[in-house]
Structure formats: C-alpha cells, structure tokens
Amino acid sequence: MDKTGTQTALATAGLSQLTKSVDLLTQPSIRLYTTPVEEATLSIGKSKIGGVPDLPAGMSWPEWKGQPQSFIAQIRLDDVHQYDTGGLLPPHGLLWFFYDASQQAFGDSPSDSGAWRVLFMDGDLSKLQRASAPAQLPTQSRFHACAVAFASEITLTQQPELEIPNLNWSATEQQQYETVLSTLTSSDDRTKAHNRLLGYPDTIQDDMRLQCQLVSQGVTDANDPRTAALSKGALDWQLLLQIDSDEQAGMRWGNSGMLYYWIKRADLQTRHFDRTWLVLQSE
C-alpha cells in the first residue's frame, strides 16, 4: 500500500488526525523473498540468505567467544539499489551479516556486543571466493542457501505515539490503529517470512530503539544518571536488516522470532556498518 492508501485506511478507521503525519508514520522498505536453491547455482557475490559467504581473500570468518558465528546473509547492493527509494544504502558493494551460532545473544546486555558482525566492502567484487564453513560451526547453526528476490514496500510504524511529537493518544485509538495494521497485510502475505532491509520493523515485543541506544552505551538501569540524556537519541536508530524465522532457510530464532540489525542514521550515512546493534525478539 502506498501513502495515499495508508491515509485512506487511517481515515476510514476513524484516525483522520493521523493522515497529515503519514510521512512520519511510514518508511520505505525493501522486502526480501527467499527461494531455496543449490548454492552451486548461485554466482559468486550474489545476494543470498543462508549458505556460506563469498569473501575476499584474507577476510576472516567472524567469531565470538572462540566459536564461529552463523552466516545469515549477504546483500549485493547493486541488486537492491533500484528498490532503495530513500537512497539510504550505498549504491555498490556488498554487506555480510553474521550472528551468534548458539543464539544466546538477545541484545539486552552490553556483554552481547560482538555476538554479531556486519561487514561491508565497496570495491572490486570480482575476486571474491566462496568460503567453507568452519569445522567448529555446529550443524544446527548452518542454514540452507536461498536466492533472494526484492521488492519495494511501504512500512507503517506500530507505535505512532513514538513518531509524532505531542500526540494525544488513547488505548481505543491504539486498538483502531492495530486494526489498520492488520488490514494492510493480506492473509497470503502473513504466511510468508518477513525479511526486509530498512523501513519500520515487524515488532514482536516492545520498540527496540531505546534498547539499542541505552544498551549499546552500557546502560541497562532506568535509574542510571545517563539514561535521560541518552534517551533523547533513541529515534536516531534505523532498522538495517530484519530476518524472520524463515523455514526456507531453516532459520528459527527463539520461539518463531526475528533478528533485527539496527544502525544509527549517521553511521549508515558514513558507512560505519561495524557500529550496529542486534536485538532478537520472539513470541
């Protein structure tokens, strides 16, 4: 659904006061649709979820606490450039995503730092080599290779009171809003994995941006004297990649949960992909 359709849906639900703020409530996203394949059929450097990465010579497979991390995805940015309507991602290069093989890092503790890696290369991709999974990587931490198809998609925030300053928002209006959210997704789409780049996340629990802002700075106590000042920057965080529990790839995060890689908008602009924070949410 586009912005005009979103405005119509909001007005029909009795939420016409939100229609003027549709630019705050919506964000463009790139949807990732997976199809299992034999990895040998994928050309080196092609976008994929699962399988093994295609790495330049000399790049090490990331580890955490002495164990290789699970390979999650690689995104060839040329493949997604036409769908990046906001122009947030680099037009060229490759992104690699890794995560804790034991799935014990939820992003709710400063000690989780290092349990995931996002690597970026902007240069000659012609000399990439298909890596072999480290022998120490458990079988259950390896995922089936999937080809990826992309599509532009408008996402709607699940919590408008966080996006619109001074919004007078009631529980009844939240229920009406959740009805709108449910109507924007078809029954067929709800059966598919919701993997995406950018946009608003498909949140399972609470909004994650304040968690990213505080925990990445070592703060876990609401009474910490740094909390008030740090909290002002919570909305600086932008979803980078969301990976669903995807049966096609054999991925399952907690109890049918999702992985969310977050990055500050300033770091995204300057291509500091090493400054991400990850959150795992599940039902």
Coordinates of N, CA and C in Angstrom, one line a residue, residues 142-279:
R142 N 24.1 -23.8 10.8 CA 24.3 -23.6 9.4 C 22.9 -23.6 8.7
F143 N 22.7 -22.7 7.8 CA 21.4 -22.5 7.2 C 21.5 -22.8 5.7
H144 N 20.3 -23.2 5.2 CA 20.2 -23.6 3.7 C 20.3 -22.3 2.9
A145 N 21.0 -22.4 1.8 CA 21.1 -21.3 0.9 C 19.8 -20.9 0.2
C146 N 19.5 -19.7 0.2 CA 18.3 -19.2 -0.5 C 18.6 -18.0 -1.4
A147 N 18.1 -18.1 -2.7 CA 18.2 -17.0 -3.5 C 17.2 -15.9 -3.0
V148 N 17.4 -14.7 -3.3 CA 16.6 -13.6 -2.8 C 16.0 -12.7 -4.0
A149 N 14.7 -12.5 -3.9 CA 14.1 -11.5 -4.8 C 13.7 -10.3 -4.0
F150 N 13.7 -9.1 -4.6 CA 13.5 -7.9 -3.9 C 12.3 -7.1 -4.4
A151 N 11.7 -6.4 -3.5 CA 10.5 -5.5 -3.9 C 10.5 -4.3 -2.9
S152 N 10.1 -3.2 -3.5 CA 9.8 -2.0 -2.6 C 8.6 -2.2 -1.8
E153 N 8.6 -1.7 -0.6 CA 7.4 -1.9 0.3 C 7.3 -0.7 1.3
I154 N 6.1 -0.2 1.4 CA 5.9 0.9 2.5 C 5.6 0.2 3.8
T155 N 6.3 0.6 4.8 CA 6.0 0.0 6.2 C 5.4 1.1 7.1
L156 N 4.6 0.6 8.0 CA 3.9 1.5 8.9 C 4.3 1.3 10.3
T157 N 4.7 2.3 11.0 CA 5.1 2.1 12.4 C 4.0 1.4 13.2
Q158 N 4.4 0.7 14.2 CA 3.4 0.0 15.1 C 3.0 0.9 16.3
Q159 N 3.8 2.0 16.5 CA 3.6 2.8 17.6 C 3.7 4.3 17.2
P160 N 2.6 4.8 16.7 CA 2.6 6.2 16.2 C 2.9 7.3 17.3
E161 N 2.6 6.9 18.6 CA 2.9 7.9 19.6 C 4.4 8.2 19.8
L162 N 5.3 7.3 19.3 CA 6.7 7.5 19.3 C 7.2 8.3 18.2
E163 N 6.4 8.4 17.1 CA 6.9 9.1 15.9 C 6.3 10.5 15.8
I164 N 5.2 10.8 16.4 CA 4.5 12.1 16.2 C 4.7 12.8 17.6
P165 N 5.4 14.0 17.6 CA 5.6 14.7 18.8 C 4.2 15.2 19.4
N166 N 4.1 15.0 20.7 CA 2.9 15.5 21.5 C 1.6 14.9 21.0
L167 N 1.6 13.7 20.5 CA 0.4 13.1 20.1 C -0.5 12.7 21.3
N168 N -1.7 13.1 21.3 CA -2.7 12.8 22.3 C -3.3 11.4 21.9
W169 N -2.9 10.4 22.5 CA -3.1 9.0 22.0 C -3.8 8.2 23.1
S170 N -4.9 7.5 22.8 CA -5.6 6.7 23.8 C -5.5 5.3 23.4
A171 N -5.9 4.4 24.4 CA -5.9 3.0 24.2 C -6.9 2.6 23.1
T172 N -8.0 3.3 23.0 CA -9.0 3.0 22.0 C -8.5 3.3 20.6
E173 N -7.8 4.4 20.5 CA -7.2 4.8 19.2 C -6.1 3.8 18.8
Q174 N -5.3 3.3 19.8 CA -4.3 2.3 19.5 C -4.9 1.0 19.0
Q175 N -6.1 0.6 19.5 CA -6.8 -0.6 19.0 C -7.3 -0.3 17.6
Q176 N -7.8 0.9 17.3 CA -8.2 1.2 15.9 C -7.0 1.1 15.0
Y177 N -5.9 1.6 15.5 CA -4.7 1.7 14.6 C -4.2 0.2 14.4
E178 N -4.2 -0.6 15.3 CA -3.8 -2.0 15.1 C -4.7 -2.7 14.1
T179 N -6.0 -2.3 14.1 CA -6.9 -2.9 13.1 C -6.4 -2.4 11.7
V180 N -6.0 -1.2 11.6 CA -5.5 -0.7 10.3 C -4.3 -1.5 9.9
L181 N -3.4 -1.8 10.8 CA -2.2 -2.6 10.6 C -2.5 -3.9 10.0
S182 N -3.5 -4.6 10.6 CA -3.9 -5.9 10.2 C -4.5 -5.9 8.8
T183 N -5.1 -4.8 8.4 CA -5.8 -4.8 7.1 C -4.8 -4.5 6.0
L184 N -3.6 -4.0 6.3 CA -2.6 -3.7 5.3 C -1.8 -4.9 4.8
T185 N -2.0 -6.0 5.5 CA -1.3 -7.3 5.2 C -2.3 -8.3 4.8
S186 N -2.1 -8.9 3.6 CA -3.1 -9.9 3.1 C -2.8 -11.2 3.9
S187 N -3.8 -12.1 3.9 CA -3.7 -13.4 4.6 C -2.6 -14.2 3.9
D188 N -2.4 -14.1 2.6 CA -1.3 -14.8 2.0 C 0.0 -14.3 2.4
D189 N 0.2 -13.0 2.5 CA 1.5 -12.4 2.9 C 1.8 -12.8 4.4
R190 N 0.8 -12.9 5.2 CA 1.1 -13.2 6.6 C 1.7 -14.6 6.8
T191 N 1.6 -15.5 5.7 CA 2.2 -16.8 5.8 C 3.6 -16.8 5.3
K192 N 4.1 -15.7 4.8 CA 5.4 -15.6 4.2 C 6.4 -15.0 5.3
A193 N 7.7 -15.3 5.2 CA 8.7 -14.7 6.0 C 8.8 -13.2 5.7
H194 N 8.9 -12.5 6.8 CA 9.0 -11.0 6.6 C 10.5 -10.6 6.8
N195 N 11.3 -10.9 5.8 CA 12.7 -10.4 5.8 C 12.7 -9.0 5.1
R196 N 13.4 -8.1 5.6 CA 13.4 -6.8 5.0 C 14.7 -6.0 5.3
L197 N 15.0 -5.1 4.4 CA 16.1 -4.1 4.6 C 15.3 -2.7 4.8
L198 N 15.8 -2.0 5.8 CA 15.3 -0.7 6.1 C 13.8 -0.7 6.5
G199 N 13.2 0.5 6.6 CA 11.8 0.6 7.0 C 11.5 0.4 8.5
Y200 N 10.3 0.4 8.8 CA 9.9 0.1 10.2 C 9.9 -1.5 10.4
P201 N 10.3 -1.9 11.6 CA 10.3 -3.4 11.8 C 9.0 -4.0 12.0
D202 N 8.8 -5.3 11.9 CA 7.7 -6.0 12.3 C 7.9 -6.4 13.8
T203 N 7.6 -5.5 14.7 CA 8.0 -5.7 16.1 C 7.1 -6.8 16.7
I204 N 7.8 -7.7 17.5 CA 7.1 -8.7 18.2 C 6.8 -8.3 19.6
Q205 N 7.7 -7.6 20.2 CA 7.6 -7.1 21.6 C 7.6 -5.6 21.6
D206 N 8.4 -5.0 22.4 CA 8.4 -3.5 22.5 C 9.3 -2.9 21.4
D207 N 9.1 -1.6 21.2 CA 10.0 -0.8 20.3 C 11.5 -1.0 20.8
M208 N 12.4 -1.2 19.9 CA 13.7 -1.6 20.2 C 14.7 -0.4 20.2
R209 N 14.3 0.7 19.7 CA 15.3 1.8 19.5 C 15.9 2.3 20.8
L210 N 15.1 2.5 21.9 CA 15.6 2.9 23.1 C 16.6 1.8 23.7
Q211 N 16.2 0.6 23.5 CA 17.1 -0.5 24.0 C 18.4 -0.4 23.3
C212 N 18.4 -0.2 22.0 CA 19.7 -0.1 21.2 C 20.5 1.1 21.7
Q213 N 19.8 2.2 22.0 CA 20.5 3.4 22.4 C 21.2 3.3 23.8
L214 N 20.5 2.7 24.7 CA 21.0 2.6 26.0 C 22.0 1.4 26.2
V215 N 21.6 0.2 25.7 CA 22.4 -0.9 26.0 C 23.7 -0.9 25.2
S216 N 23.7 -0.3 24.0 CA 25.0 -0.1 23.3 C 25.9 0.8 24.0
Q217 N 25.4 1.6 24.9 CA 26.2 2.6 25.7 C 26.5 2.0 27.1
G218 N 26.1 0.8 27.3 CA 26.4 0.1 28.6 C 25.4 0.4 29.7
V219 N 24.2 0.9 29.3 CA 23.2 1.3 30.3 C 22.0 0.3 30.3
T220 N 21.7 -0.3 31.4 CA 20.6 -1.2 31.5 C 19.7 -0.9 32.6
D221 N 20.0 0.1 33.4 CA 19.2 0.5 34.5 C 18.5 1.9 34.2
A222 N 17.2 1.9 34.3 CA 16.4 3.1 34.1 C 16.8 4.3 35.0
N223 N 17.4 3.9 36.2 CA 17.8 4.9 37.2 C 19.2 5.4 37.0
D224 N 19.9 4.8 36.0 CA 21.3 5.3 35.7 C 21.2 6.8 35.3
P225 N 22.1 7.6 35.9 CA 22.1 9.0 35.6 C 22.3 9.4 34.2
R226 N 22.8 8.4 33.3 CA 23.0 8.7 31.9 C 21.7 8.5 31.1
T227 N 20.7 7.9 31.7 CA 19.6 7.4 30.9 C 18.8 8.6 30.3
A228 N 18.5 9.6 31.0 CA 17.7 10.7 30.5 C 18.4 11.3 29.2
A229 N 19.7 11.6 29.3 CA 20.3 12.3 28.2 C 20.4 11.3 27.0
L230 N 20.8 10.1 27.3 CA 20.9 9.1 26.1 C 19.6 8.9 25.5
S231 N 18.5 8.9 26.2 CA 17.2 8.5 25.7 C 16.8 9.5 24.5
K232 N 17.3 10.7 24.6 CA 16.9 11.7 23.6 C 17.4 11.2 22.2
G233 N 18.3 10.3 22.1 CA 18.8 9.9 20.8 C 18.3 8.6 20.3
A234 N 17.2 8.1 21.0 CA 16.7 6.8 20.6 C 16.2 6.7 19.2
L235 N 15.5 7.8 18.8 CA 14.9 7.7 17.4 C 16.0 7.9 16.3
D236 N 17.3 8.1 16.7 CA 18.3 8.1 15.7 C 18.6 6.8 15.1
W237 N 18.1 5.7 15.7 CA 18.3 4.3 15.2 C 17.4 4.0 14.1
Q238 N 18.0 3.3 13.1 CA 17.3 2.9 11.9 C 17.4 1.4 11.7
L239 N 16.3 0.7 11.4 CA 16.4 -0.7 11.1 C 17.3 -0.9 9.8
L240 N 18.3 -1.8 9.9 CA 19.1 -2.1 8.8 C 18.6 -3.4 8.1
L241 N 18.5 -4.4 8.9 CA 18.1 -5.7 8.3 C 17.2 -6.4 9.3
Q242 N 16.1 -7.0 8.9 CA 15.2 -7.8 9.7 C 15.2 -9.2 9.1
I243 N 15.5 -10.2 9.9 CA 15.5 -11.6 9.4 C 14.5 -12.4 10.2
D244 N 13.5 -13.0 9.5 CA 12.4 -13.7 10.2 C 12.9 -15.2 10.4
S245 N 12.1 -15.9 11.2 CA 12.2 -17.3 11.3 C 11.8 -17.9 10.0
D246 N 12.7 -18.2 9.1 CA 12.4 -18.5 7.7 C 12.6 -20.0 7.5
E247 N 11.5 -20.7 7.3 CA 11.6 -22.1 7.0 C 12.3 -22.5 5.8
Q248 N 12.3 -21.6 4.8 CA 13.0 -21.8 3.5 C 14.5 -22.0 3.8
A249 N 15.0 -21.2 4.7 CA 16.5 -21.3 5.0 C 16.8 -22.2 6.2
G250 N 15.7 -22.7 6.9 CA 15.9 -23.5 8.1 C 16.3 -22.6 9.3
M251 N 15.9 -21.4 9.3 CA 16.2 -20.4 10.4 C 15.0 -20.4 11.4
R252 N 15.3 -20.4 12.7 CA 14.4 -20.2 13.7 C 15.0 -19.5 14.9
W253 N 14.5 -18.4 15.2 CA 15.0 -17.5 16.2 C 14.1 -17.5 17.5
G254 N 14.6 -18.2 18.5 CA 13.8 -18.3 19.7 C 12.5 -19.0 19.4
N255 N 11.4 -18.5 19.9 CA 10.1 -19.1 19.6 C 9.4 -18.3 18.4
S256 N 9.8 -18.7 17.2 CA 9.3 -18.1 16.0 C 9.6 -16.6 16.0
G257 N 10.8 -16.2 16.4 CA 11.1 -14.8 16.5 C 11.8 -14.2 15.3
M258 N 12.4 -13.1 15.5 CA 13.1 -12.4 14.4 C 14.4 -11.8 14.9
L259 N 15.4 -11.7 14.0 CA 16.6 -10.9 14.3 C 16.5 -9.5 13.7
Y260 N 16.9 -8.5 14.4 CA 16.9 -7.1 13.9 C 18.3 -6.5 14.1
Y261 N 18.9 -6.1 12.9 CA 20.1 -5.4 13.0 C 19.8 -3.9 12.9
W262 N 20.2 -3.1 13.8 CA 20.0 -1.7 13.9 C 21.3 -0.9 13.7
I263 N 21.1 0.3 13.2 CA 22.2 1.2 13.0 C 21.8 2.7 13.1
K264 N 22.6 3.5 13.7 CA 22.3 4.9 13.7 C 22.3 5.5 12.3
R265 N 21.4 6.5 12.1 CA 21.3 7.0 10.7 C 22.6 7.7 10.3
A266 N 23.3 8.3 11.3 CA 24.6 9.0 11.0 C 25.6 8.0 10.6
D267 N 25.6 6.8 11.2 CA 26.6 5.8 10.9 C 26.2 5.1 9.6
L268 N 24.9 5.0 9.3 CA 24.5 4.5 8.0 C 25.0 5.4 6.9
Q269 N 24.9 6.7 7.1 CA 25.3 7.7 6.1 C 26.8 7.6 5.8
T270 N 27.6 7.4 6.9 CA 29.0 7.4 6.8 C 29.6 6.0 6.6
R271 N 28.7 5.0 6.4 CA 29.0 3.6 6.1 C 29.8 2.9 7.2
H272 N 29.5 3.3 8.4 CA 30.1 2.6 9.6 C 29.2 1.4 10.0
F273 N 29.2 0.4 9.2 CA 28.4 -0.8 9.4 C 28.9 -1.6 10.6
D274 N 30.1 -1.3 11.1 CA 30.6 -2.0 12.3 C 29.9 -1.5 13.5
R275 N 29.1 -0.4 13.5 CA 28.5 0.2 14.6 C 27.0 -0.2 14.7
T276 N 26.7 -1.4 14.5 CA 25.3 -1.9 14.6 C 25.0 -2.5 16.0
W277 N 23.7 -2.6 16.3 CA 23.3 -3.3 17.5 C 22.2 -4.3 17.1
L278 N 22.2 -5.5 17.6 CA 21.3 -6.5 17.2 C 20.3 -6.8 18.4
V279 N 19.1 -7.0 18.0 CA 18.1 -7.5 19.0 C 17.4 -8.7 18.5

